[in-house]
Coordinates of C-alpha atoms in Angstrom, one line a residue:
M1479 CA 215.5 200.5 135.6
S1480 CA 216.7 199.1 132.8
A1481 CA 220.2 198.6 134.1
T1482 CA 219.0 197.0 137.0
T1483 CA 216.8 194.6 134.9
G1484 CA 219.9 193.9 132.8
S1485 CA 222.0 192.8 136.0
S1486 CA 219.4 190.8 137.4
R1487 CA 219.5 189.3 133.8
E1488 CA 223.3 188.3 133.6
A1489 CA 222.9 187.0 137.1
T1490 CA 220.5 184.5 136.4
A1491 CA 221.8 183.5 133.3
Q1492 CA 225.1 182.8 135.3
P1493 CA 225.4 179.2 135.7
R1494 CA 225.3 177.8 139.3
S1495 CA 228.1 177.0 141.5
G1496 CA 228.8 173.4 143.1
P1497 CA 227.7 169.9 142.1
D1498 CA 224.2 169.3 140.5
P1499 CA 221.8 167.8 143.3
D1500 CA 220.4 165.5 140.8
V1501 CA 223.8 163.7 140.2
V1502 CA 225.0 164.0 143.6
Q1503 CA 221.6 162.0 144.4
A1504 CA 222.3 159.4 141.4
R1505 CA 225.8 158.5 142.9
R1506 CA 224.5 158.3 145.9
S1507 CA 221.8 155.5 144.7
A1508 CA 224.5 153.6 142.6
R1509 CA 226.8 153.5 145.6
Y1510 CA 223.8 152.0 148.2
A1511 CA 222.8 149.6 144.8
Y1512 CA 226.6 148.3 144.8
L1513 CA 226.7 147.7 148.7
L1514 CA 223.4 145.8 148.3
L1515 CA 225.0 143.7 145.6
L1516 CA 228.4 143.1 147.5
P1517 CA 227.0 140.5 150.0
G1518 CA 225.8 138.5 146.8
I1519 CA 228.9 138.9 144.9
L1520 CA 231.5 137.8 147.9
W1521 CA 229.0 134.8 148.2
L1522 CA 229.4 133.7 144.6
V1523 CA 233.4 134.0 144.8
V1524 CA 233.6 132.3 147.8
F1525 CA 231.5 129.4 147.4
F1526 CA 231.5 129.3 143.4
V1527 CA 234.2 131.0 141.7
V1528 CA 236.9 130.1 144.2
P1529 CA 235.9 126.2 144.2
V1530 CA 235.6 126.4 140.3
V1531 CA 239.3 127.6 140.2
Q1532 CA 240.7 124.9 142.2
L1533 CA 238.9 122.3 140.9
F1534 CA 240.2 123.2 137.3
T1535 CA 243.6 123.2 138.7
V1536 CA 243.2 119.7 140.6
S1537 CA 242.4 118.8 136.9
L1538 CA 245.5 119.7 135.4
Q1539 CA 247.9 118.1 138.4
S1540 CA 249.8 115.1 137.9
D1541 CA 250.6 111.9 139.9
Y1542 CA 253.8 111.2 141.8
P1543 CA 254.9 108.1 140.0
G1544 CA 254.6 105.2 142.2
S1545 CA 252.5 107.2 144.5
P1546 CA 248.8 107.0 144.2
G1547 CA 247.0 109.7 146.0
Y1548 CA 249.9 111.9 145.8
Y1549 CA 250.2 114.6 143.1
Y1550 CA 252.2 118.0 142.0
R1551 CA 251.2 121.2 140.5
D1552 CA 251.6 120.6 136.8
V1553 CA 249.5 121.9 133.6
N1554 CA 248.7 118.4 132.1
F1555 CA 245.7 118.3 129.6
S1556 CA 246.2 114.7 128.9
N1557 CA 243.9 113.9 132.5
Y1558 CA 241.0 115.5 130.0
V1559 CA 241.8 113.3 127.2
D1560 CA 242.5 110.3 129.5
A1561 CA 239.4 111.0 131.5
L1562 CA 236.8 111.3 128.1
V1563 CA 238.4 108.3 126.4
E1564 CA 237.9 106.2 129.1
F1565 CA 234.5 107.6 130.4
W1566 CA 232.8 108.9 127.5
P1567 CA 229.8 106.6 127.3
H1568 CA 229.2 107.9 131.0
M1569 CA 229.0 111.5 129.8
L1570 CA 226.5 110.7 126.8
R1571 CA 224.5 108.4 128.9
S1572 CA 224.3 111.7 131.8
L1573 CA 223.1 114.0 129.0
L1574 CA 221.0 111.4 127.3
F1575 CA 219.2 110.5 130.7
G1576 CA 219.0 114.2 131.8
A1577 CA 217.3 115.0 128.4
L1578 CA 214.9 112.0 128.5
A1579 CA 213.9 113.2 132.3
T1580 CA 213.2 116.7 131.0
F1581 CA 210.8 115.9 128.6
F1582 CA 209.0 113.3 130.3
A1583 CA 208.9 115.7 133.1
F1584 CA 207.6 118.4 130.9
V1585 CA 204.8 116.0 129.4
L1586 CA 203.7 115.4 132.8
A1587 CA 204.0 118.9 134.5
Y1588 CA 202.2 120.9 131.6
P1589 CA 198.8 119.5 131.9
L1590 CA 199.2 119.5 135.7
A1591 CA 200.0 123.2 135.8
Y1592 CA 197.4 124.1 133.3
A1593 CA 194.7 122.1 135.5
M1594 CA 196.1 124.3 138.6
A1595 CA 196.3 127.9 136.9
F1596 CA 192.6 127.6 135.0
K1597 CA 190.7 124.3 136.3
A1598 CA 191.5 124.0 139.7
G1599 CA 189.3 126.8 141.2
R1600 CA 189.4 125.9 145.0
W1601 CA 191.5 122.9 144.6
R1602 CA 194.3 125.2 143.5
S1603 CA 196.1 125.4 147.0
V1604 CA 195.5 121.8 147.6
M1605 CA 197.0 120.8 144.3
L1606 CA 200.1 123.4 145.1
I1607 CA 201.0 121.7 148.5
C1608 CA 201.0 118.2 146.7
V1609 CA 203.6 119.2 144.1
I1610 CA 205.6 120.8 146.6
A1611 CA 205.3 118.2 149.6
P1612 CA 207.8 115.8 148.4
F1613 CA 210.6 118.7 149.4
F1614 CA 209.4 117.9 152.9
T1615 CA 211.4 114.5 152.4
S1616 CA 214.9 113.8 152.4
F1617 CA 215.9 113.3 148.4
I1618 CA 217.4 110.0 149.0
L1619 CA 214.5 108.6 150.7
R1620 CA 212.1 109.7 148.0
T1621 CA 214.6 107.6 145.6
I1622 CA 214.5 104.4 148.0
A1623 CA 210.8 104.5 148.2
W1624 CA 211.0 104.6 144.3
R1625 CA 213.0 101.8 144.4
Q1626 CA 210.2 99.9 146.4
I1627 CA 207.7 100.8 143.9
L1628 CA 209.4 99.4 141.1
A1629 CA 210.8 96.5 143.0
D1630 CA 210.4 93.0 140.8
D1631 CA 207.6 91.9 143.2
G1632 CA 206.0 95.2 143.4
I1633 CA 202.5 96.2 142.0
V1634 CA 204.0 97.9 138.9
A1635 CA 206.4 95.2 137.8
N1636 CA 203.2 92.7 138.5
V1637 CA 200.8 94.6 136.6
L1638 CA 203.2 95.0 133.4
T1639 CA 204.5 91.3 133.9
T1640 CA 200.4 90.1 133.6
L1641 CA 200.1 92.6 130.5
H1642 CA 202.9 91.3 128.9
M1643 CA 204.6 94.6 128.9
L1644 CA 207.7 93.9 130.8
P1645 CA 210.1 91.2 128.5
G1646 CA 212.9 91.6 130.6
G1647 CA 210.9 90.7 133.8
R1648 CA 212.0 93.6 135.9
I1649 CA 212.3 97.2 136.0
T1650 CA 215.2 98.4 139.0
E1651 CA 218.4 98.2 137.6
T1652 CA 217.6 99.5 134.1
W1653 CA 217.7 102.5 132.3
V1654 CA 213.9 103.1 132.6
A1655 CA 214.3 103.0 136.4
V1656 CA 217.0 105.6 136.7
V1657 CA 214.9 108.1 133.8
A1658 CA 211.7 107.2 136.2
G1659 CA 213.4 108.3 139.2
L1660 CA 214.8 111.5 137.7
T1661 CA 211.7 112.8 136.2
Y1662 CA 210.0 112.0 139.7
N1663 CA 212.6 113.7 141.6
F1664 CA 212.6 116.7 139.3
L1665 CA 209.0 117.0 137.9
P1666 CA 208.4 120.1 140.7
F1667 CA 210.9 121.9 139.2
M1668 CA 209.2 121.9 136.2
V1669 CA 205.5 122.3 137.3
L1670 CA 206.2 125.5 139.4
P1671 CA 207.9 128.0 136.8
I1672 CA 205.1 126.6 134.2
Y1673 CA 202.4 127.2 136.7
A1674 CA 203.8 130.7 137.5
S1675 CA 203.8 131.7 133.6
L1676 CA 200.0 130.4 133.3
E1677 CA 198.6 131.6 136.6
R1678 CA 199.8 135.2 135.8
A1679 CA 198.2 135.0 132.1
D1680 CA 195.1 137.0 131.1
A1681 CA 192.4 134.0 130.5
R1682 CA 190.8 136.5 128.1
V1683 CA 193.6 136.5 125.7
I1684 CA 193.3 132.6 125.6
E1685 CA 189.4 132.9 125.1
A1686 CA 190.0 135.4 122.4
G1687 CA 191.6 132.6 120.4
G1688 CA 188.2 130.9 120.3
D1689 CA 186.7 133.8 119.5
L1690 CA 188.7 134.1 116.6
Y1691 CA 187.5 130.9 115.2
G1692 CA 190.6 128.9 116.3
N1693 CA 190.3 125.5 117.5
G1694 CA 191.4 124.1 120.7
L1695 CA 194.6 122.8 119.6
T1696 CA 195.4 125.9 117.3
T1697 CA 194.9 128.3 120.3
F1698 CA 197.1 126.3 122.3
A1699 CA 199.7 126.5 119.9
R1700 CA 199.5 130.2 119.0
V1701 CA 198.5 131.9 122.2
T1702 CA 198.6 129.7 125.5
L1703 CA 202.0 128.0 124.9
P1704 CA 203.8 131.2 123.9
I1705 CA 202.4 132.6 126.8
S1706 CA 204.0 130.0 129.1
M1707 CA 207.1 130.0 127.3
P1708 CA 209.1 131.7 130.1
G1709 CA 207.8 129.1 132.6
V1710 CA 208.9 126.2 130.1
L1711 CA 212.6 127.8 129.5
A1712 CA 213.0 128.2 133.3
G1713 CA 211.5 124.4 134.1
T1714 CA 213.8 123.0 131.5
L1715 CA 216.8 124.6 132.7
L1716 CA 216.0 123.6 136.4
T1717 CA 215.3 120.3 135.3
F1718 CA 217.9 119.5 133.0
I1719 CA 221.0 120.5 134.8
P1720 CA 220.7 118.9 138.0
A1721 CA 219.2 115.6 136.4
S1722 CA 222.3 115.5 134.4
G1723 CA 224.8 115.7 137.1
D1724 CA 222.7 113.6 139.3
Y1725 CA 224.4 110.2 140.7
V1726 CA 221.8 109.0 143.5
N1727 CA 218.9 107.7 141.2
A1728 CA 221.5 106.0 138.7
E1729 CA 223.3 104.8 142.3
L1730 CA 220.1 103.5 143.7
L1731 CA 218.3 102.6 140.8
G1732 CA 220.6 101.1 138.0
S1733 CA 222.9 98.6 137.8
D1734 CA 226.8 98.9 137.9
R1735 CA 227.9 98.9 134.4
S1736 CA 224.8 99.7 131.9
T1737 CA 223.4 102.7 133.8
K1738 CA 225.9 104.6 135.5
M1739 CA 226.2 108.2 134.9
V1740 CA 229.1 110.5 134.9
G1741 CA 228.2 111.5 138.4
N1742 CA 228.5 108.1 139.7
V1743 CA 232.3 108.0 137.9
I1744 CA 233.3 111.4 139.6
E1745 CA 232.2 109.9 143.0
S1746 CA 233.8 106.9 142.5
Q1747 CA 237.0 108.6 141.4
F1748 CA 236.9 110.9 144.7
F1749 CA 236.2 108.6 147.4
K1750 CA 236.9 105.1 146.2
V1751 CA 239.8 105.0 143.5
P1752 CA 243.3 105.9 144.9
G1753 CA 244.9 108.8 142.8
G1754 CA 241.4 109.4 141.0
Y1755 CA 241.4 113.0 141.7
D1756 CA 242.6 114.3 138.5
T1757 CA 240.1 112.4 136.6
A1758 CA 237.2 113.3 139.1
A1759 CA 238.2 116.8 138.7
A1760 CA 238.5 116.4 134.9
L1761 CA 235.4 114.8 134.4
S1762 CA 233.5 117.6 136.8
F1763 CA 235.1 120.2 134.9
T1764 CA 234.1 119.0 131.4
L1765 CA 230.5 118.2 132.3
M1766 CA 229.8 122.0 133.9
A1767 CA 231.6 123.2 130.7
M1768 CA 229.4 120.7 128.4
I1769 CA 226.3 122.0 130.3
L1770 CA 226.9 125.4 130.2
V1771 CA 227.5 125.4 126.2
L1772 CA 223.8 123.4 126.0
V1773 CA 222.2 126.1 128.1
F1774 CA 223.9 128.8 126.1
L1775 CA 222.7 127.2 122.7
Y1776 CA 219.5 126.7 124.2
V1777 CA 218.8 130.0 125.6
R1778 CA 220.4 131.9 122.1
R1779 CA 218.1 129.7 120.3
F1780 CA 214.7 130.7 122.3
G1781 CA 215.7 134.3 123.3
T1782 CA 216.6 135.1 126.8
E1783 CA 214.0 137.8 126.9
E1784 CA 211.7 134.6 127.4
L1785 CA 213.1 134.0 130.9
V1786 CA 212.0 137.6 132.2

């Protein structure tokens, strides 16, 4: 009996032959996950990585002497120096206009998102539709309509002139019109992320700030704003990045000299200036690199966990 028991114990102690089923299942799940990621990776490679590489190679090519519009492959970093020396005001203006539009969009979007999340009640869906409705109209048509609103004989200019608040006598073809157009066109990109963050917030947590003897301003600064920071950060990025690279608003609402952004220069160099491909590519790559650096510093400052 003891010998039989000892033999059974030895058999039990022996390791099982073959792979562990849990390990096999984990490897199979990992393969399925990579297969699901494959279409997205291919899309990014074909429509993002390859164009960026092509853009970088174009920015380094050189013109054939005496033959504008014809190039040969080269490693000519002077294209970047020449482009920045000539068009640095447009680059700075783009970043400045993008930052101003982002700031004004935040100032307008936060009260609206707060009202939609906590005060709208049954009107919440209607307000949400009003925020999304402009997307059903073409971006260019909306900007042209904004030009009509700010026209010299429009109601806005007439009211400001009557109040002696329009010294120059006009709004269009000024930086005010360009920033106003950028703010209007990209406002939904700021409203929706902030609304999503506030709508998921627990109202009892905000009410607890008042129960702990915090006034309205203190409760907002210490409770409400931190809760909504993921939406604020996402909305800031979604607004600043496209606003800095936009050229439609500056083209339709600005003037030819004082309000042109770098997007207008890139468009002109690509389609209107013979032999301007290398300059346009250098400006495009520089703008993209500068925005990526600013976004990295911004996210590094506030923490990537806030975007989750």
